[in-house]
Coordinates of C-alpha atoms and ligand atoms in Angstrom, one line a residue:
M675 CA 0.0 0.0 0.0
R676 CA 1.4 3.4 -1.0
R677 CA 0.6 6.2 1.6
I678 CA -1.0 9.2 0.1
R679 CA -0.7 12.5 1.9
I680 CA -3.9 14.5 2.0
F681 CA -3.5 18.3 1.5
D682 CA -6.6 20.1 2.5
T683 CA -7.4 23.4 0.8
T684 CA -10.8 24.0 2.3
L685 CA -9.6 27.2 4.0
R686 CA -7.8 28.6 0.9
D687 CA -9.3 27.3 -2.4
G688 CA -12.5 26.3 -0.6
E689 CA -12.9 29.8 0.8
Q690 CA -12.6 31.2 -2.7
S691 CA -16.1 29.8 -3.3
P692 CA -18.5 32.6 -4.2
G693 CA -20.2 34.1 -1.2
V694 CA -18.0 32.3 1.4
N695 CA -16.3 34.5 4.0
L696 CA -15.1 32.7 7.0
M697 CA -14.3 34.5 10.3
R698 CA -11.0 33.8 11.9
E699 CA -12.5 31.8 14.8
E700 CA -14.4 29.7 12.2
K701 CA -11.2 29.0 10.3
I702 CA -9.5 27.9 13.5
E703 CA -12.5 25.6 14.3
I704 CA -12.3 24.1 10.8
A705 CA -8.6 23.6 11.1
R706 CA -9.0 21.9 14.5
Q707 CA -11.5 19.6 12.9
L708 CA -9.3 18.9 9.9
E709 CA -6.6 17.9 12.4
R710 CA -9.1 15.4 14.0
L711 CA -9.9 14.2 10.5
G712 CA -6.3 13.3 10.0
V713 CA -5.3 15.5 7.1
D714 CA -1.5 15.7 6.6
I715 CA -1.4 19.3 5.4
I716 CA -3.7 22.2 5.9
E717 CA -3.5 25.1 3.5
A718 CA -4.6 27.7 5.9
G719 CA -4.8 30.8 3.6
F720 CA -3.1 33.3 1.3
P721 CA -1.4 35.6 3.8
I722 CA -0.6 38.5 1.5
T723 CA -4.2 39.0 0.5
S724 CA -5.6 40.6 3.7
S725 CA -4.8 41.2 7.3
G726 CA -7.7 38.8 8.1
D727 CA -6.0 36.0 6.1
M728 CA -2.6 36.8 7.7
E729 CA -4.1 36.6 11.2
A730 CA -6.0 33.4 10.5
V731 CA -2.9 31.6 9.2
Q732 CA -0.9 32.9 12.2
A733 CA -3.6 31.6 14.6
I734 CA -3.9 28.2 12.9
A735 CA -0.1 27.9 12.8
R736 CA 0.0 28.6 16.6
E737 CA -2.9 26.3 17.6
V738 CA -2.9 23.4 15.2
R739 CA 0.2 21.4 15.8
S740 CA 0.0 18.0 14.1
P741 CA -0.5 18.7 10.4
V742 CA 1.9 20.7 8.2
I743 CA 0.4 24.3 7.9
A744 CA 0.8 25.8 4.4
G745 CA 0.5 29.4 3.3
L746 CA 0.1 30.4 -0.3
A747 CA 2.4 32.9 -2.1
R748 CA 2.8 34.2 -5.7
T749 CA 6.3 34.4 -7.1
H750 CA 6.7 37.8 -5.4
R751 CA 9.1 38.6 -2.6
A752 CA 6.4 40.3 -0.6
D753 CA 4.1 37.2 -0.8
I754 CA 6.9 35.0 0.3
E755 CA 7.7 37.3 3.3
A756 CA 4.0 37.5 4.2
A757 CA 3.7 33.7 4.1
A758 CA 6.9 33.2 6.2
K759 CA 5.7 35.7 8.7
A760 CA 2.3 34.0 9.0
L761 CA 3.9 30.7 9.5
E762 CA 6.6 31.8 12.0
Q763 CA 5.0 29.9 14.9
A764 CA 4.0 26.8 13.0
A765 CA 5.4 23.5 14.2
R766 CA 5.7 22.3 10.6
P767 CA 5.5 25.3 8.1
R768 CA 5.2 25.0 4.4
I769 CA 5.3 27.9 1.8
H770 CA 3.3 27.1 -1.3
V771 CA 4.7 29.1 -4.2
F772 CA 2.6 29.3 -7.4
T773 CA 2.9 30.7 -10.8
S774 CA 1.2 29.8 -14.2
F775 CA 2.2 27.6 -17.0
S776 CA -0.3 27.9 -19.8
P777 CA 0.2 30.3 -22.8
V778 CA -3.1 32.0 -22.1
H779 CA -2.1 32.8 -18.5
L780 CA 1.4 33.9 -19.5
R781 CA 0.1 36.2 -22.2
H782 CA -2.9 37.8 -20.5
M783 CA -2.3 37.5 -16.8
L784 CA 1.4 37.4 -16.1
R785 CA 2.6 39.1 -19.3
K786 CA 5.9 37.2 -19.0
T787 CA 7.9 34.9 -21.2
E788 CA 8.5 31.3 -20.3
D789 CA 12.1 32.1 -19.3
E790 CA 10.9 35.0 -17.1
V791 CA 8.4 32.7 -15.4
I792 CA 11.1 30.1 -14.6
E793 CA 13.4 32.9 -13.4
M794 CA 10.8 34.3 -11.0
S795 CA 9.9 30.8 -9.8
V796 CA 13.5 29.9 -9.0
A797 CA 14.1 33.1 -7.2
S798 CA 10.9 32.7 -5.1
I799 CA 11.6 29.1 -4.2
E800 CA 15.1 30.0 -3.2
A801 CA 13.7 32.9 -1.1
A802 CA 11.1 30.6 0.5
R803 CA 13.8 28.1 1.4
T804 CA 15.6 30.7 3.4
Y805 CA 12.6 30.6 5.7
V806 CA 11.4 27.0 5.6
D807 CA 12.6 23.6 4.6
D808 CA 9.3 22.6 3.1
V809 CA 8.4 24.4 -0.2
E810 CA 5.7 23.4 -2.6
F811 CA 5.6 24.7 -6.1
S812 CA 2.6 24.8 -8.5
G813 CA 2.1 26.0 -12.1
Q814 CA -1.5 26.8 -12.7
D815 CA -3.3 25.5 -15.7
A816 CA -0.7 22.8 -16.3
M817 CA -3.1 20.7 -18.4
R818 CA -3.5 23.5 -21.0
S819 CA 0.3 24.0 -21.2
D820 CA 3.1 22.9 -23.4
P821 CA 4.5 19.7 -21.6
A822 CA 8.1 20.6 -22.6
F823 CA 7.7 23.9 -20.7
V824 CA 6.1 22.1 -17.8
F825 CA 9.0 19.7 -17.5
R826 CA 11.6 22.5 -17.8
A827 CA 9.9 24.6 -15.2
I828 CA 9.5 21.7 -12.8
A829 CA 13.1 20.7 -13.2
A830 CA 14.2 24.2 -12.4
A831 CA 11.9 24.3 -9.4
I832 CA 13.3 21.1 -8.0
A833 CA 16.9 22.3 -8.5
A834 CA 16.0 25.5 -6.7
G835 CA 14.8 23.5 -3.6
A836 CA 11.1 22.8 -4.0
T837 CA 10.2 19.7 -2.0
T838 CA 6.7 19.1 -3.4
I839 CA 5.7 19.6 -7.0
N840 CA 2.0 20.1 -7.5
I841 CA 0.3 19.6 -10.9
P842 CA -2.9 21.6 -11.0
D843 CA -5.7 21.2 -13.5
T844 CA -6.8 24.7 -12.6
V845 CA -9.8 24.9 -14.9
G846 CA -11.0 21.3 -14.7
Y847 CA -10.1 20.6 -18.3
T848 CA -8.4 17.3 -18.3
A849 CA -9.6 13.7 -18.4
P850 CA -8.2 10.7 -16.3
E851 CA -6.0 9.1 -18.9
E852 CA -4.5 12.4 -20.0
F853 CA -3.8 13.5 -16.5
A854 CA -2.3 10.2 -15.5
A855 CA 0.0 10.4 -18.5
L856 CA 1.3 13.9 -17.5
V857 CA 1.9 12.8 -13.9
R858 CA 3.7 9.7 -15.1
A859 CA 5.8 11.7 -17.5
V860 CA 6.8 14.2 -14.7
R861 CA 7.8 11.3 -12.5
D862 CA 9.8 9.5 -15.3
K863 CA 11.3 12.4 -17.3
V864 CA 12.0 15.3 -15.0
P865 CA 15.4 15.3 -13.4
G866 CA 15.1 15.1 -9.6
A867 CA 11.4 14.2 -9.6
D868 CA 12.2 11.0 -7.7
R869 CA 13.5 13.1 -4.8
V870 CA 10.3 15.2 -4.3
H871 CA 6.7 14.6 -3.6
I872 CA 4.3 14.8 -6.5
S873 CA 0.9 16.3 -5.8
V874 CA -2.3 16.6 -7.8
H875 CA -4.8 19.5 -7.6
C876 CA -8.0 19.1 -9.7
H877 CA -11.0 21.3 -10.3
N878 CA -14.5 20.0 -11.1
D879 CA -15.6 22.0 -14.1
L880 CA -16.4 18.8 -16.0
G881 CA -17.3 16.8 -13.0
L882 CA -14.1 14.9 -13.3
A883 CA -12.0 16.2 -10.3
V884 CA -12.2 13.0 -8.2
A885 CA -11.6 10.7 -11.2
N886 CA -8.7 12.8 -12.4
T887 CA -7.2 12.9 -8.9
L888 CA -7.4 9.1 -8.5
A889 CA -5.9 8.6 -11.9
G890 CA -3.0 11.0 -10.9
L891 CA -2.5 9.1 -7.7
M892 CA -2.4 5.7 -9.5
A893 CA 0.1 7.2 -11.9
G894 CA 2.6 7.9 -9.1
A895 CA 1.5 11.1 -7.3
D896 CA 1.7 10.8 -3.6
Q897 CA -0.2 13.9 -2.5
C898 CA -3.8 14.8 -3.2
E899 CA -5.2 18.3 -2.8
A900 CA -8.8 18.4 -1.9
A901 CA -11.5 20.3 -0.1
V902 CA -14.2 19.2 2.3
N903 CA -17.6 18.8 0.4
G904 CA -15.7 19.6 -2.8
I905 CA -16.1 23.3 -2.3
G906 CA -13.8 25.8 -4.2
E907 CA -13.6 28.1 -7.1
R908 CA -16.5 27.7 -9.7
A909 CA -17.6 24.0 -9.7
G910 CA -15.2 23.3 -6.8
N911 CA -12.2 21.2 -6.0
T912 CA -11.7 17.5 -5.6
S913 CA -14.0 16.4 -2.8
L914 CA -11.8 15.2 0.1
E915 CA -14.3 12.7 1.5
E916 CA -14.9 11.1 -1.9
V917 CA -11.2 10.5 -2.6
A918 CA -10.6 9.3 0.9
M919 CA -13.5 6.8 0.8
A920 CA -12.7 5.6 -2.7
I921 CA -9.2 4.8 -1.5
A922 CA -10.5 3.1 1.7
T923 CA -13.4 1.2 0.1
R924 CA -11.4 0.0 -3.0
Q925 CA -8.1 -0.7 -1.4
D926 CA -8.1 -4.0 -3.4
F927 CA -8.0 -1.9 -6.6
F928 CA -6.1 1.3 -5.8
R929 CA -3.5 -0.3 -3.4
L930 CA -3.3 3.1 -1.6
Q931 CA -4.0 4.4 1.9
T932 CA -4.4 7.7 3.6
G933 CA -4.3 8.9 7.3
I934 CA -8.0 10.0 7.2
A935 CA -10.1 9.0 10.2
A936 CA -13.2 8.1 8.4
Q937 CA -15.4 8.4 11.5
E938 CA -14.8 12.2 11.4
I939 CA -16.0 12.7 7.9
G940 CA -19.7 13.4 8.7
R941 CA -18.9 15.9 11.4
T942 CA -16.3 17.7 9.2
S943 CA -18.7 17.9 6.3
R944 CA -21.5 19.4 8.5
L945 CA -19.1 21.9 10.1
V946 CA -17.8 23.1 6.8
S947 CA -21.3 23.3 5.4
R948 CA -22.6 25.2 8.4
L949 CA -19.8 27.7 8.7
T950 CA -19.5 28.4 4.9
G951 CA -23.2 28.5 4.5
M952 CA -22.9 26.1 1.5
P953 CA -25.5 23.3 1.7
V954 CA -24.5 19.8 0.7
Q955 CA -26.6 18.6 -2.3
P956 CA -28.8 15.6 -1.1
N957 CA -27.4 13.2 -3.7
K958 CA -23.7 14.1 -3.0
A959 CA -21.6 11.0 -2.6
I960 CA -20.5 10.0 0.9
V961 CA -22.0 13.0 2.8
G962 CA -25.3 13.9 1.0
A963 CA -28.5 13.3 3.0
N964 CA -29.5 10.6 0.5
A965 CA -26.2 8.9 0.2
F966 CA -27.4 6.0 2.3
A967 CA -31.2 6.4 1.8
H968 CA -33.0 3.6 0.0
E969 CA -36.3 4.4 -1.7
A970 CA -37.2 1.6 -4.0
G971 CA -39.0 -1.3 -2.3
I972 CA -36.6 -3.9 -3.7
H973 CA -33.6 -1.9 -2.3
Q974 CA -35.2 -1.5 1.1
D975 CA -36.0 -5.2 1.2
G976 CA -32.4 -6.1 0.3
V977 CA -30.8 -3.7 2.8
L978 CA -33.1 -4.9 5.6
K979 CA -32.1 -8.5 4.9
E980 CA -28.4 -7.8 4.4
R981 CA -27.0 -4.2 4.4
T982 CA -24.3 -4.9 1.9
T983 CA -26.8 -5.8 -0.8
Y984 CA -27.0 -2.1 -1.7
E985 CA -24.4 -0.4 0.5
I986 CA -20.7 -0.5 -0.3
M987 CA -19.9 1.5 2.8
N988 CA -21.3 1.5 6.3
P989 CA -22.7 5.0 7.1
Q990 CA -21.6 4.6 10.7
D991 CA -18.0 4.1 9.7
I992 CA -18.1 7.7 8.3
G993 CA -19.9 9.3 11.2
Q994 CA -23.2 9.5 9.2
G995 CA -25.4 6.8 10.7
E996 CA -27.8 7.0 13.6
T997 CA -26.4 5.5 16.8
Q998 CA -28.4 2.9 18.7
L999 CA -29.1 5.0 21.8
V1000 CA -32.6 6.6 21.3
M1001 CA -33.0 9.8 23.2
G1002 CA -36.2 11.4 24.5
K1003 CA -37.9 13.0 27.5
H1004 CA -36.8 10.4 30.0
S1005 CA -33.1 10.2 29.0
G1006 CA -30.9 11.3 31.8
R1007 CA -27.6 13.2 32.0
H1008 CA -25.5 10.0 31.8
A1009 CA -27.2 8.7 28.7
F1010 CA -26.8 12.2 27.1
Q1011 CA -23.1 12.2 27.9
K1012 CA -22.8 8.7 26.4
K1013 CA -24.6 9.9 23.3
L1014 CA -22.3 12.9 22.9
L1015 CA -19.3 10.6 23.0
A1016 CA -20.9 8.2 20.5
L1017 CA -21.3 11.1 18.2
G1018 CA -17.7 12.1 18.6
Y1019 CA -18.0 15.1 20.9
D1020 CA -15.7 14.9 23.9
L1021 CA -16.6 18.2 25.5
P1022 CA -15.7 19.9 28.8
E1023 CA -18.1 19.5 31.7
A1024 CA -19.5 23.0 31.6
E1025 CA -20.4 22.7 27.9
Q1026 CA -22.0 19.3 28.5
Q1027 CA -24.2 20.8 31.2
E1028 CA -25.3 23.7 29.0
L1029 CA -26.1 21.3 26.2
F1030 CA -28.0 19.0 28.6
R1031 CA -30.3 21.9 29.5
N1032 CA -30.9 22.7 25.9
F1033 CA -31.5 19.0 25.2
K1034 CA -34.1 18.9 28.0
A1035 CA -35.8 22.0 26.6
L1036 CA -35.9 20.3 23.2
T1037 CA -37.6 17.2 24.6
D1038 CA -40.4 19.4 25.8
R1039 CA -41.1 20.2 22.2
K1040 CA -40.1 17.0 20.4
K1041 CA -40.9 13.5 21.3
Q1042 CA -37.9 11.7 19.9
V1043 CA -34.6 13.6 19.7
T1044 CA -32.6 12.2 16.8
D1045 CA -28.8 12.2 16.4
Q1046 CA -29.2 15.0 13.9
D1047 CA -31.0 17.1 16.5
I1048 CA -28.2 16.5 19.0
Q1049 CA -25.6 17.3 16.4
S1050 CA -27.4 20.6 15.7
L1051 CA -27.6 21.4 19.4
V1052 CA -23.9 20.8 19.9
E1053 CA -22.8 22.6 16.7
D1054 CA -25.0 25.5 17.6
E1055 CA -23.4 25.8 21.0
I1056 CA -19.8 25.1 20.3
Y1057 CA -19.4 26.9 16.9
R1058 CA -20.7 30.3 18.1
F1059 CA -18.1 32.9 18.8
E1060 CA -18.4 35.8 21.1
D1061 CA -21.8 37.0 19.9
A1062 CA -22.4 40.7 20.4
Y1063 CA -26.2 40.3 20.4
E1064 CA -28.6 37.7 21.9
L1065 CA -32.3 37.3 21.1
V1066 CA -34.3 37.8 24.3
H1067 CA -37.9 37.7 22.9
Y1068 CA -39.8 38.1 19.7
H1069 CA -43.4 38.4 18.8
I1070 CA -44.7 38.1 15.2
S1071 CA -48.2 38.7 13.9
S1072 CA -49.0 37.5 10.4
A1073 CA -52.3 37.0 8.5
G1074 CA -53.2 36.4 4.9
G1075 CA -53.8 39.7 2.9
A1076 CA -52.2 42.0 5.5
P1077 CA -48.6 43.0 6.2
S1078 CA -46.9 41.2 9.0
T1079 CA -45.5 42.9 12.1
A1080 CA -42.7 41.9 14.4
T1081 CA -41.4 43.1 17.8
V1082 CA -38.0 41.9 19.1
G1083 CA -35.9 42.4 22.2
V1084 CA -32.2 42.0 21.7
A1085 CA -29.6 42.1 24.5
S1086 CA -26.1 43.5 23.9
R1087 CA -23.5 41.2 25.3
S1088 CA -20.4 43.3 24.9
G1089 CA -19.0 46.9 25.0
A1090 CA -20.5 49.8 27.0
A1091 CA -24.1 48.6 26.3
A1092 CA -23.5 45.1 27.7
G1093 CA -26.7 43.8 29.4
K1094 CA -28.9 46.4 27.8
V1095 CA -32.0 45.1 26.0
T1096 CA -33.1 47.1 22.9
R1097 CA -36.7 46.7 21.8
E1098 CA -37.8 47.4 18.2
A1099 CA -40.7 46.7 15.9
A1100 CA -41.1 46.6 12.2
V1101 CA -43.6 45.8 9.4
G1102 CA -42.9 43.6 6.4
Q1103 CA -44.6 41.9 3.5
G1104 CA -44.2 38.6 5.3
P1105 CA -43.2 37.5 8.8
V1106 CA -39.6 36.9 8.0
E1107 CA -39.2 40.3 6.4
A1108 CA -40.8 42.0 9.4
L1109 CA -38.6 40.0 11.8
Y1110 CA -35.4 40.8 9.9
R1111 CA -36.2 44.5 9.8
A1112 CA -36.9 44.6 13.5
L1113 CA -33.6 42.8 14.2
Q1114 CA -31.7 45.3 11.9
R1115 CA -33.1 48.2 13.9
A1116 CA -32.3 46.6 17.2
T1117 CA -28.7 46.0 16.3
G1118 CA -28.2 49.1 14.2
L1119 CA -26.7 47.0 11.4
D1120 CA -28.0 47.9 8.0
A1121 CA -27.5 44.6 6.4
E1122 CA -29.0 43.4 3.1
L1123 CA -30.5 39.8 3.1
R1124 CA -28.9 38.0 0.1
D1125 CA -30.0 34.4 0.6
Y1126 CA -32.4 32.5 2.8
A1127 CA -33.1 28.7 2.9
I1128 CA -34.9 26.4 5.2
Q1129 CA -34.8 22.7 5.6
S1130 CA -35.9 20.2 8.1
V1131 CA -33.4 18.4 10.5
G1132 CA -34.4 14.8 9.9
G1133 CA -38.0 13.8 9.2
G1134 CA -41.4 13.8 10.9
S1135 CA -44.0 16.4 11.7
D1136 CA -42.1 17.5 14.8
A1137 CA -38.8 17.9 13.0
Q1138 CA -36.8 21.0 13.7
G1139 CA -36.3 23.6 11.0
E1140 CA -32.8 24.7 10.1
V1141 CA -32.5 28.1 8.5
R1142 CA -29.4 29.4 6.7
C1143 CA -29.1 32.9 5.4
S1144 CA -26.5 35.1 4.1
I1145 CA -26.3 38.9 4.4
G1146 CA -24.2 41.6 2.8
Y1147 CA -22.7 44.2 5.1
Q1148 CA -20.2 46.9 4.0
G1149 CA -19.2 44.9 0.9
Q1150 CA -18.7 41.6 2.8
T1151 CA -20.9 38.5 3.0
F1152 CA -21.7 36.8 6.3
V1153 CA -23.6 33.6 6.7
G1154 CA -25.7 32.5 9.6
S1155 CA -27.6 29.4 10.7
G1156 CA -30.2 28.7 13.3
V1157 CA -32.2 25.6 14.4
S1158 CA -35.5 25.4 16.3
T1159 CA -38.8 23.6 16.3
D1160 CA -40.3 27.0 15.5
I1161 CA -39.1 28.1 12.0
L1162 CA -39.6 31.8 12.8
E1163 CA -37.4 31.4 15.8
A1164 CA -34.8 29.5 13.6
S1165 CA -35.1 32.4 11.1
A1166 CA -34.3 34.9 13.9
F1167 CA -31.4 32.8 15.2
A1168 CA -29.9 32.5 11.7
Y1169 CA -30.2 36.2 10.9
L1170 CA -28.8 37.3 14.3
H1171 CA -25.9 34.8 13.8
A1172 CA -25.0 36.5 10.6
L1173 CA -25.5 40.0 12.1
N1174 CA -23.2 39.0 15.0
K1175 CA -20.4 38.3 12.5
A1176 CA -21.0 41.7 10.8
A1177 CA -20.9 43.3 14.3
A1178 CA -17.5 41.7 15.0
V1179 CA -16.2 43.3 11.8
R1180 CA -17.8 46.6 12.7
A1181 CA -16.2 46.5 16.1
Q1182 CA -12.8 45.8 14.6
A1183 CA -13.1 48.8 12.4
E1184 CA -14.2 51.2 15.2
P1185 CA -11.5 53.2 17.0
Q1186 CA -10.5 51.4 20.2
E1187 CA -11.2 53.0 23.5
P1188 CA -8.1 54.5 25.0
T1189 CA -6.4 52.1 27.4
G1190 CA -4.2 54.6 29.1
R1191 CA -1.1 52.8 27.8
E1192 CA -0.7 54.9 24.7
A1193 CA 1.6 57.4 26.4
I1194 CA 4.1 54.7 27.4
Ligands
KIV2695 O1 -6.2 25.7 -9.1 C1 -5.0 26.1 -9.0 O2 -4.2 26.0 -9.9 C2 -4.6 26.5 -7.6 C3 -3.2 26.8 -7.4 C4 -2.9 28.0 -6.6 C5 -2.5 25.5 -6.9 O3 -5.4 26.6 -6.8
ZN2696 ZN1 -7.3 25.5 -7.3

């Protein structure tokens, strides 16, 4: 079995998905979960692009110690310095230097000749090596490039000190055999290729990212770049969970292995979906809601008799199945703690107690509390970061043919107004519009609602509703989610969640109160 290293780019390429804007604390939370998932390398961001990215990479480098932490850099001195600075505290830092290889990129984007591209790449790799021992080099759009130039540039990069060579199919253009042939040729023909790791990075424009990635790995690459839920630019990146489970399920065929802890896949997928605001399509392989649902009678009959008749993976092995312990009104603290552990949440006592209270409140409204309900409760609690506002009460009045009205009370939790409850009312065409206008007034945040979606958590008439929304505030997008048995309450939670993120950005932009230390 050849060991494949998983390079996760959810926080860099994944965050480039339209409408996704992760807060620093959210990135740290995702990075911690990626560590639990067992990825080998986390590409934490592109430090030169913003102070937010710089700080997030720095924080991840400080706090997430097992995987290699990578920062992206163009072939510019300032990019390399920014990446090096961001990674200063990393246990295992990597600078990922990238340029472009294709004629269309060279002519229209870089406006450089092939020789100039090689010169800049060599200088950047050498500069990166003065900071770190681990340098990855990528040439974008390799699959629409002249192979002779690709080989020449890669040979120069290896001679300059690159330790991993990545072959990106940036625009998702290639097909499995073609991609495999290029990877094989790099391995066989490029001087020094046997001394470095070869990586593959595929995009999904033709729906071939996973197939191309697997073909590249079979052809000799030993690093796979991927993102959780396949998120990323345009149609996305290679889906991490699909590659990992293809390798795990068909070890007999691929003869490969990864360090991925499959049990963590479900939780990682939910976390990324929740924090990015990007829902997972129901029929998505491995993590979609229907991935293990059997509709046809003949299938149901088969699975009931013997699961493997129609299931090639066990949903419980990837943290997706329901556990056996049924929870409801009479379940006690001990059973609840056992359930949390069974679902993979090993939480401090104080958080468990808070969750148990929330669980009990839920059992008043819902007869049987499913694993999905508990996952929502936990994720709602542990993935919320220093909210500035909390919903204290709301009242909505809505009837057919007349505008709706909403009154809300919102408590401030930070700053000079901490503890103060602001009450506001508003009118809207429907209850959600009225509610959202009242919340805007109460928080003083003039945000524009961009997207709103609701779905049920599990099935049944007493299922909880999960609302996800995204808002625009001062040119940035913020996503929020909320879960409740009352869909208007879930709507309020989701909107306030997004407003709280906007409030955090507003607070950072405001001049700080004098601390008295300025004169020192
Ligand atoms: O798709 C791409 O080419 C990239 C590079 C930066 C590796 O994301
Ligand atoms: Zn990419």
